[in-house]
mmCIF file of C-alpha atoms in Angstrom:
data_model
loop_
_atom_site.group_PDB
_atom_site.id
_atom_site.type_symbol
_atom_site.label_atom_id
_atom_site.label_comp_id
_atom_site.label_asym_id
_atom_site.label_seq_id
_atom_site.Cartn_x
_atom_site.Cartn_y
_atom_site.Cartn_z
ATOM 1 C CA MET A 112 -147.044 8.332 -85.670
ATOM 2 C CA LYS A 113 -145.352 6.610 -82.231
ATOM 3 C CA LYS A 114 -145.240 3.451 -82.558
ATOM 4 C CA ASP A 115 -146.160 2.654 -79.313
ATOM 5 C CA ARG A 116 -149.978 4.615 -80.868
ATOM 6 C CA PHE A 117 -150.050 2.464 -83.631
ATOM 7 C CA VAL A 118 -149.735 -0.644 -82.112
ATOM 8 C CA ALA A 119 -152.308 0.133 -79.576
ATOM 9 C CA PHE A 120 -154.574 0.932 -82.869
ATOM 10 C CA PHE A 121 -153.978 -2.344 -84.661
ATOM 11 C CA ASP A 122 -153.990 -4.513 -81.141
ATOM 12 C CA ALA A 123 -157.586 -3.232 -80.565
ATOM 13 C CA ILE A 124 -158.936 -2.922 -84.738
ATOM 14 C CA MET A 125 -157.490 -6.995 -84.842
ATOM 15 C CA ALA A 126 -159.128 -8.103 -81.600
ATOM 16 C CA ILE A 127 -162.398 -6.549 -82.629
ATOM 17 C CA ILE A 128 -162.255 -8.380 -86.033
ATOM 18 C CA MET A 129 -160.875 -11.794 -84.291
ATOM 19 C CA THR A 130 -163.723 -12.064 -82.032
ATOM 20 C CA ILE A 131 -166.851 -10.447 -84.016
ATOM 21 C CA ALA A 132 -167.380 -13.473 -86.374
ATOM 22 C CA VAL A 133 -168.552 -15.907 -83.381
ATOM 23 C CA LEU A 134 -171.828 -12.981 -82.774
ATOM 24 C CA GLU A 135 -172.909 -13.919 -86.486
ATOM 25 C CA PHE A 136 -173.702 -17.101 -85.138
ATOM 26 C CA ALA A 137 -177.330 -18.364 -85.264
ATOM 27 C CA VAL A 138 -178.737 -19.613 -82.064
ATOM 28 C CA PRO A 139 -179.761 -23.110 -82.565
ATOM 29 C CA ASN A 140 -183.560 -24.279 -82.861
ATOM 30 C CA GLY A 141 -183.435 -26.878 -80.057
ATOM 31 C CA ALA A 142 -181.004 -27.497 -76.995
ATOM 32 C CA ARG A 143 -179.778 -31.031 -77.868
ATOM 33 C CA TRP A 144 -176.422 -31.939 -79.595
ATOM 34 C CA SER A 145 -178.133 -32.423 -82.477
ATOM 35 C CA ASP A 146 -179.342 -29.136 -82.975
ATOM 36 C CA LEU A 147 -175.775 -27.573 -82.822
ATOM 37 C CA ASN A 148 -174.597 -29.657 -86.199
ATOM 38 C CA GLU A 149 -175.585 -26.958 -88.253
ATOM 39 C CA LEU A 150 -173.364 -24.836 -86.830
ATOM 40 C CA ALA A 151 -170.408 -27.992 -86.445
ATOM 41 C CA PHE A 152 -168.505 -25.927 -89.843
ATOM 42 C CA GLN A 153 -168.797 -22.512 -88.729
ATOM 43 C CA VAL A 154 -167.594 -23.142 -85.305
ATOM 44 C CA VAL A 155 -164.554 -25.473 -87.328
ATOM 45 C CA VAL A 156 -163.903 -22.000 -89.846
ATOM 46 C CA TYR A 157 -163.804 -19.683 -86.968
ATOM 47 C CA ALA A 158 -161.607 -21.497 -84.786
ATOM 48 C CA LEU A 159 -159.354 -21.435 -87.481
ATOM 49 C CA SER A 160 -159.309 -18.364 -88.511
ATOM 50 C CA PHE A 161 -159.163 -17.031 -84.614
ATOM 51 C CA PHE A 162 -155.982 -19.026 -84.162
ATOM 52 C CA TRP A 163 -154.527 -18.200 -87.456
ATOM 53 C CA LEU A 164 -155.047 -14.229 -87.297
ATOM 54 C CA GLY A 165 -153.443 -14.952 -83.545
ATOM 55 C CA MET A 166 -150.726 -16.760 -84.939
ATOM 56 C CA MET A 167 -150.371 -14.066 -87.802
ATOM 57 C CA TRP A 168 -150.324 -11.061 -84.425
ATOM 58 C CA VAL A 169 -147.972 -12.817 -82.392
ATOM 59 C CA ASN A 170 -145.649 -12.579 -85.197
ATOM 60 C CA ILE A 171 -146.201 -9.160 -86.057
ATOM 61 C CA HIS A 172 -145.571 -8.651 -82.564
ATOM 62 C CA ASN A 173 -142.380 -10.228 -82.226
ATOM 63 C CA LEU A 174 -141.035 -7.899 -85.207
ATOM 64 C CA TRP A 175 -142.467 -4.982 -83.734
ATOM 65 C CA ASN A 176 -141.045 -5.748 -80.246
ATOM 66 C CA TYR A 177 -137.928 -5.122 -81.411
ATOM 67 C CA ALA A 178 -138.190 -2.403 -84.000
ATOM 68 C CA ASP A 179 -137.312 0.874 -82.996
ATOM 69 C CA TYR A 180 -139.073 2.762 -86.401
ATOM 70 C CA ILE A 181 -142.450 1.791 -88.058
ATOM 71 C CA SER A 182 -142.235 4.300 -90.900
ATOM 72 C CA ARG A 183 -145.675 5.485 -92.798
ATOM 73 C CA PRO A 184 -145.304 2.612 -95.788
ATOM 74 C CA VAL A 185 -145.596 0.141 -92.802
ATOM 75 C CA ILE A 186 -148.691 1.834 -91.074
ATOM 76 C CA VAL A 187 -150.195 2.096 -94.744
ATOM 77 C CA VAL A 188 -149.403 -1.883 -95.628
ATOM 78 C CA ASN A 189 -151.040 -2.778 -92.036
ATOM 79 C CA ILE A 190 -154.096 -0.364 -92.588
ATOM 80 C CA VAL A 191 -154.542 -2.649 -95.584
ATOM 81 C CA MET A 192 -154.053 -5.841 -93.660
ATOM 82 C CA LEU A 193 -156.621 -4.533 -91.210
ATOM 83 C CA PHE A 194 -159.042 -3.947 -94.098
ATOM 84 C CA PHE A 195 -158.419 -7.538 -95.705
ATOM 85 C CA SER A 196 -158.510 -8.581 -91.880
ATOM 86 C CA SER A 197 -161.856 -6.853 -91.653
ATOM 87 C CA MET A 198 -163.222 -9.431 -94.140
ATOM 88 C CA ILE A 199 -162.699 -12.843 -92.063
ATOM 89 C CA PRO A 200 -165.918 -12.061 -90.179
ATOM 90 C CA PHE A 201 -167.847 -12.107 -92.981
ATOM 91 C CA LEU A 202 -166.200 -14.827 -94.843
ATOM 92 C CA VAL A 203 -166.195 -17.256 -91.649
ATOM 93 C CA ILE A 204 -169.948 -17.392 -91.930
ATOM 94 C CA TYR A 205 -169.801 -17.500 -95.757
ATOM 95 C CA VAL A 206 -167.859 -20.082 -95.348
ATOM 96 C CA GLY A 207 -169.282 -22.235 -92.904
ATOM 97 C CA ARG A 208 -172.446 -22.088 -94.036
ATOM 98 C CA PHE A 209 -171.529 -23.105 -97.782
ATOM 99 C CA SER A 210 -168.032 -24.958 -96.846
ATOM 100 C CA ASP A 211 -168.139 -27.318 -100.086
ATOM 101 C CA GLU A 212 -168.924 -24.548 -102.413
ATOM 102 C CA LEU A 213 -166.144 -22.939 -104.746
ATOM 103 C CA VAL A 214 -167.421 -19.069 -104.320
ATOM 104 C CA PRO A 215 -166.634 -18.376 -100.558
ATOM 105 C CA GLN A 216 -163.314 -20.684 -100.617
ATOM 106 C CA MET A 217 -162.071 -18.936 -102.954
ATOM 107 C CA LEU A 218 -163.544 -15.364 -101.856
ATOM 108 C CA TYR A 219 -161.761 -16.435 -98.295
ATOM 109 C CA GLY A 220 -158.818 -17.787 -99.863
ATOM 110 C CA ILE A 221 -158.449 -15.327 -101.802
ATOM 111 C CA ASP A 222 -158.325 -12.885 -98.741
ATOM 112 C CA VAL A 223 -155.871 -14.842 -97.043
ATOM 113 C CA ILE A 224 -153.805 -14.520 -99.325
ATOM 114 C CA CYS A 225 -153.927 -10.759 -99.530
ATOM 115 C CA ILE A 226 -153.779 -10.763 -95.667
ATOM 116 C CA SER A 227 -150.282 -12.647 -96.038
ATOM 117 C CA ILE A 228 -148.864 -10.558 -98.539
ATOM 118 C CA CYS A 229 -149.711 -7.055 -96.694
ATOM 119 C CA ASN A 230 -147.680 -8.806 -93.589
ATOM 120 C CA HIS A 231 -144.558 -10.110 -95.975
ATOM 121 C CA ILE A 232 -144.552 -6.649 -97.430
ATOM 122 C CA SER A 233 -144.903 -5.044 -93.428
ATOM 123 C CA SER A 234 -142.428 -7.379 -92.277
ATOM 124 C CA GLU A 235 -139.707 -6.428 -95.191
ATOM 125 C CA LEU A 236 -140.290 -2.894 -94.925
ATOM 126 C CA LEU A 237 -140.046 -3.218 -90.863
ATOM 127 C CA ILE A 238 -136.281 -5.082 -91.388
ATOM 128 C CA LYS A 239 -135.230 -2.419 -94.218
ATOM 129 C CA GLU A 240 -136.032 0.331 -91.628
ATOM 130 C CA ASN A 241 -134.595 -1.385 -88.267
ATOM 131 C CA PRO A 242 -130.976 -3.002 -88.510
ATOM 132 C CA GLN A 243 -131.070 -4.835 -85.635
ATOM 133 C CA LEU A 244 -133.804 -7.060 -87.365
ATOM 134 C CA LYS A 245 -131.676 -7.806 -90.032
ATOM 135 C CA GLY A 246 -130.362 -11.331 -88.371
ATOM 136 C CA ALA A 247 -134.390 -12.568 -88.869
ATOM 137 C CA VAL A 248 -134.113 -11.932 -92.724
ATOM 138 C CA LYS A 249 -133.120 -15.373 -93.681
ATOM 139 C CA ALA A 250 -135.477 -17.180 -91.862
ATOM 140 C CA LEU A 251 -138.330 -14.762 -92.224
ATOM 141 C CA ARG A 252 -138.407 -15.131 -96.373
ATOM 142 C CA LEU A 253 -138.413 -19.030 -95.771
ATOM 143 C CA ILE A 254 -141.328 -18.587 -93.761
ATOM 144 C CA ASP A 255 -143.321 -16.492 -95.761
ATOM 145 C CA ALA A 256 -141.930 -18.271 -98.761
ATOM 146 C CA THR A 257 -143.138 -21.943 -97.502
ATOM 147 C CA ASP A 258 -146.797 -19.710 -95.589
ATOM 148 C CA MET A 259 -147.493 -18.418 -99.369
ATOM 149 C CA GLY A 260 -146.894 -21.667 -100.862
ATOM 150 C CA ILE A 261 -149.090 -24.008 -98.885
ATOM 151 C CA LYS A 262 -151.701 -21.213 -99.680
ATOM 152 C CA LEU A 263 -151.277 -20.758 -103.139
ATOM 153 C CA LEU A 264 -151.245 -24.802 -103.429
ATOM 154 C CA GLY A 265 -154.479 -24.882 -101.151
ATOM 155 C CA PHE A 266 -156.096 -21.687 -103.139
ATOM 156 C CA VAL A 267 -155.036 -24.095 -106.535
ATOM 157 C CA ILE A 268 -156.436 -27.025 -105.530
ATOM 158 C CA GLY A 269 -159.682 -25.818 -103.727
ATOM 159 C CA MET A 270 -160.070 -23.937 -107.256
ATOM 160 C CA THR A 271 -159.966 -27.076 -109.553
ATOM 161 C CA VAL A 272 -160.797 -30.146 -107.136
ATOM 162 C CA TYR A 273 -161.565 -29.496 -103.843
ATOM 163 C CA PRO A 274 -163.051 -26.316 -102.624
ATOM 164 C CA PRO A 275 -161.991 -27.042 -98.962
ATOM 165 C CA ALA A 276 -158.423 -27.177 -99.437
ATOM 166 C CA VAL A 277 -158.656 -23.493 -98.733
ATOM 167 C CA MET A 278 -159.781 -24.220 -95.437
ATOM 168 C CA PHE A 279 -156.920 -27.090 -94.968
ATOM 169 C CA SER A 280 -153.709 -24.924 -96.164
ATOM 170 C CA VAL A 281 -154.922 -22.095 -93.624
ATOM 171 C CA PHE A 282 -154.718 -24.711 -91.050
ATOM 172 C CA ILE A 283 -151.810 -25.945 -92.088
ATOM 173 C CA ALA A 284 -150.198 -22.117 -92.849
ATOM 174 C CA ALA A 285 -151.203 -21.806 -88.413
ATOM 175 C CA VAL A 286 -149.069 -24.302 -87.618
ATOM 176 C CA ILE A 287 -146.453 -23.054 -89.491
ATOM 177 C CA LEU A 288 -146.503 -19.804 -88.208
ATOM 178 C CA LEU A 289 -146.892 -21.615 -84.146
ATOM 179 C CA LEU A 290 -143.472 -23.064 -84.721
ATOM 180 C CA SER A 291 -142.184 -20.213 -86.150
ATOM 181 C CA PHE A 292 -142.758 -17.979 -83.407
ATOM 182 C CA PHE A 293 -140.252 -20.042 -81.161
ATOM 183 C CA MET A 294 -137.317 -19.746 -84.614
ATOM 184 C CA MET A 295 -137.966 -15.828 -85.340
ATOM 185 C CA LYS A 296 -137.675 -15.279 -81.350
ATOM 186 C CA LYS A 297 -134.464 -16.279 -81.543
ATOM 187 C CA ARG A 298 -133.372 -15.074 -84.330
ATOM 188 C CA ILE A 299 -134.201 -11.733 -82.942
ATOM 189 C CA ARG A 300 -132.112 -11.419 -79.907
#
C-alpha cells in the first residue's frame, strides 16, 4: 500500500473517532445554564480526549511526513491503534456519566494505555525502517517513556485511591505531546 493511501485512511478514521462522541451527548431538559451541569464532566472528558488524540495524530504525522516507507507491520499496528481509539467515544460518555467510579476510569485508562503502546510500537518500526528518522530516536524514546510513565502512574493512583487520576494523567500527557511536537520537528529535520 502506498504511504499516501494509508495516511488518508488513518486520517479519515481518526477524524470520525474524534468527533463522534459529541453526537452521544444528551440534550439537556432545560435551556438554563444550570441545566448544562449534568453534561459538564462529559464535555471535559470529550475535550480532553479530543485534544489528546489530536496531539497524538499531529506527532504521528510529524514522523510519517519524513518517512519514505510504511511497512505492513506499521499498518497493522496502526489499525490496532485505530481499534482502541474507536472505543474513545463510548468511554467518553461512560466516564462522563460516572466520573468518580472505578470501572469507567479503569476501562478508559486501559484503552489510553493500549493506544499509547501501539503508537510507541508504530514509531519504533517507522524509525527502524526509515534511516532519516534516526535523529529523533532519543527524543522520541524520552517522550514515550515520560508519556507512558505518567499514564501508568495515573492509572495506579486511579485504581487504588482516586479514580479521576486517570483523566488527570491523560491531560498531563496531552500537554507533553503538545510540547514534544515542537521538539520532534527540530530533531527530524
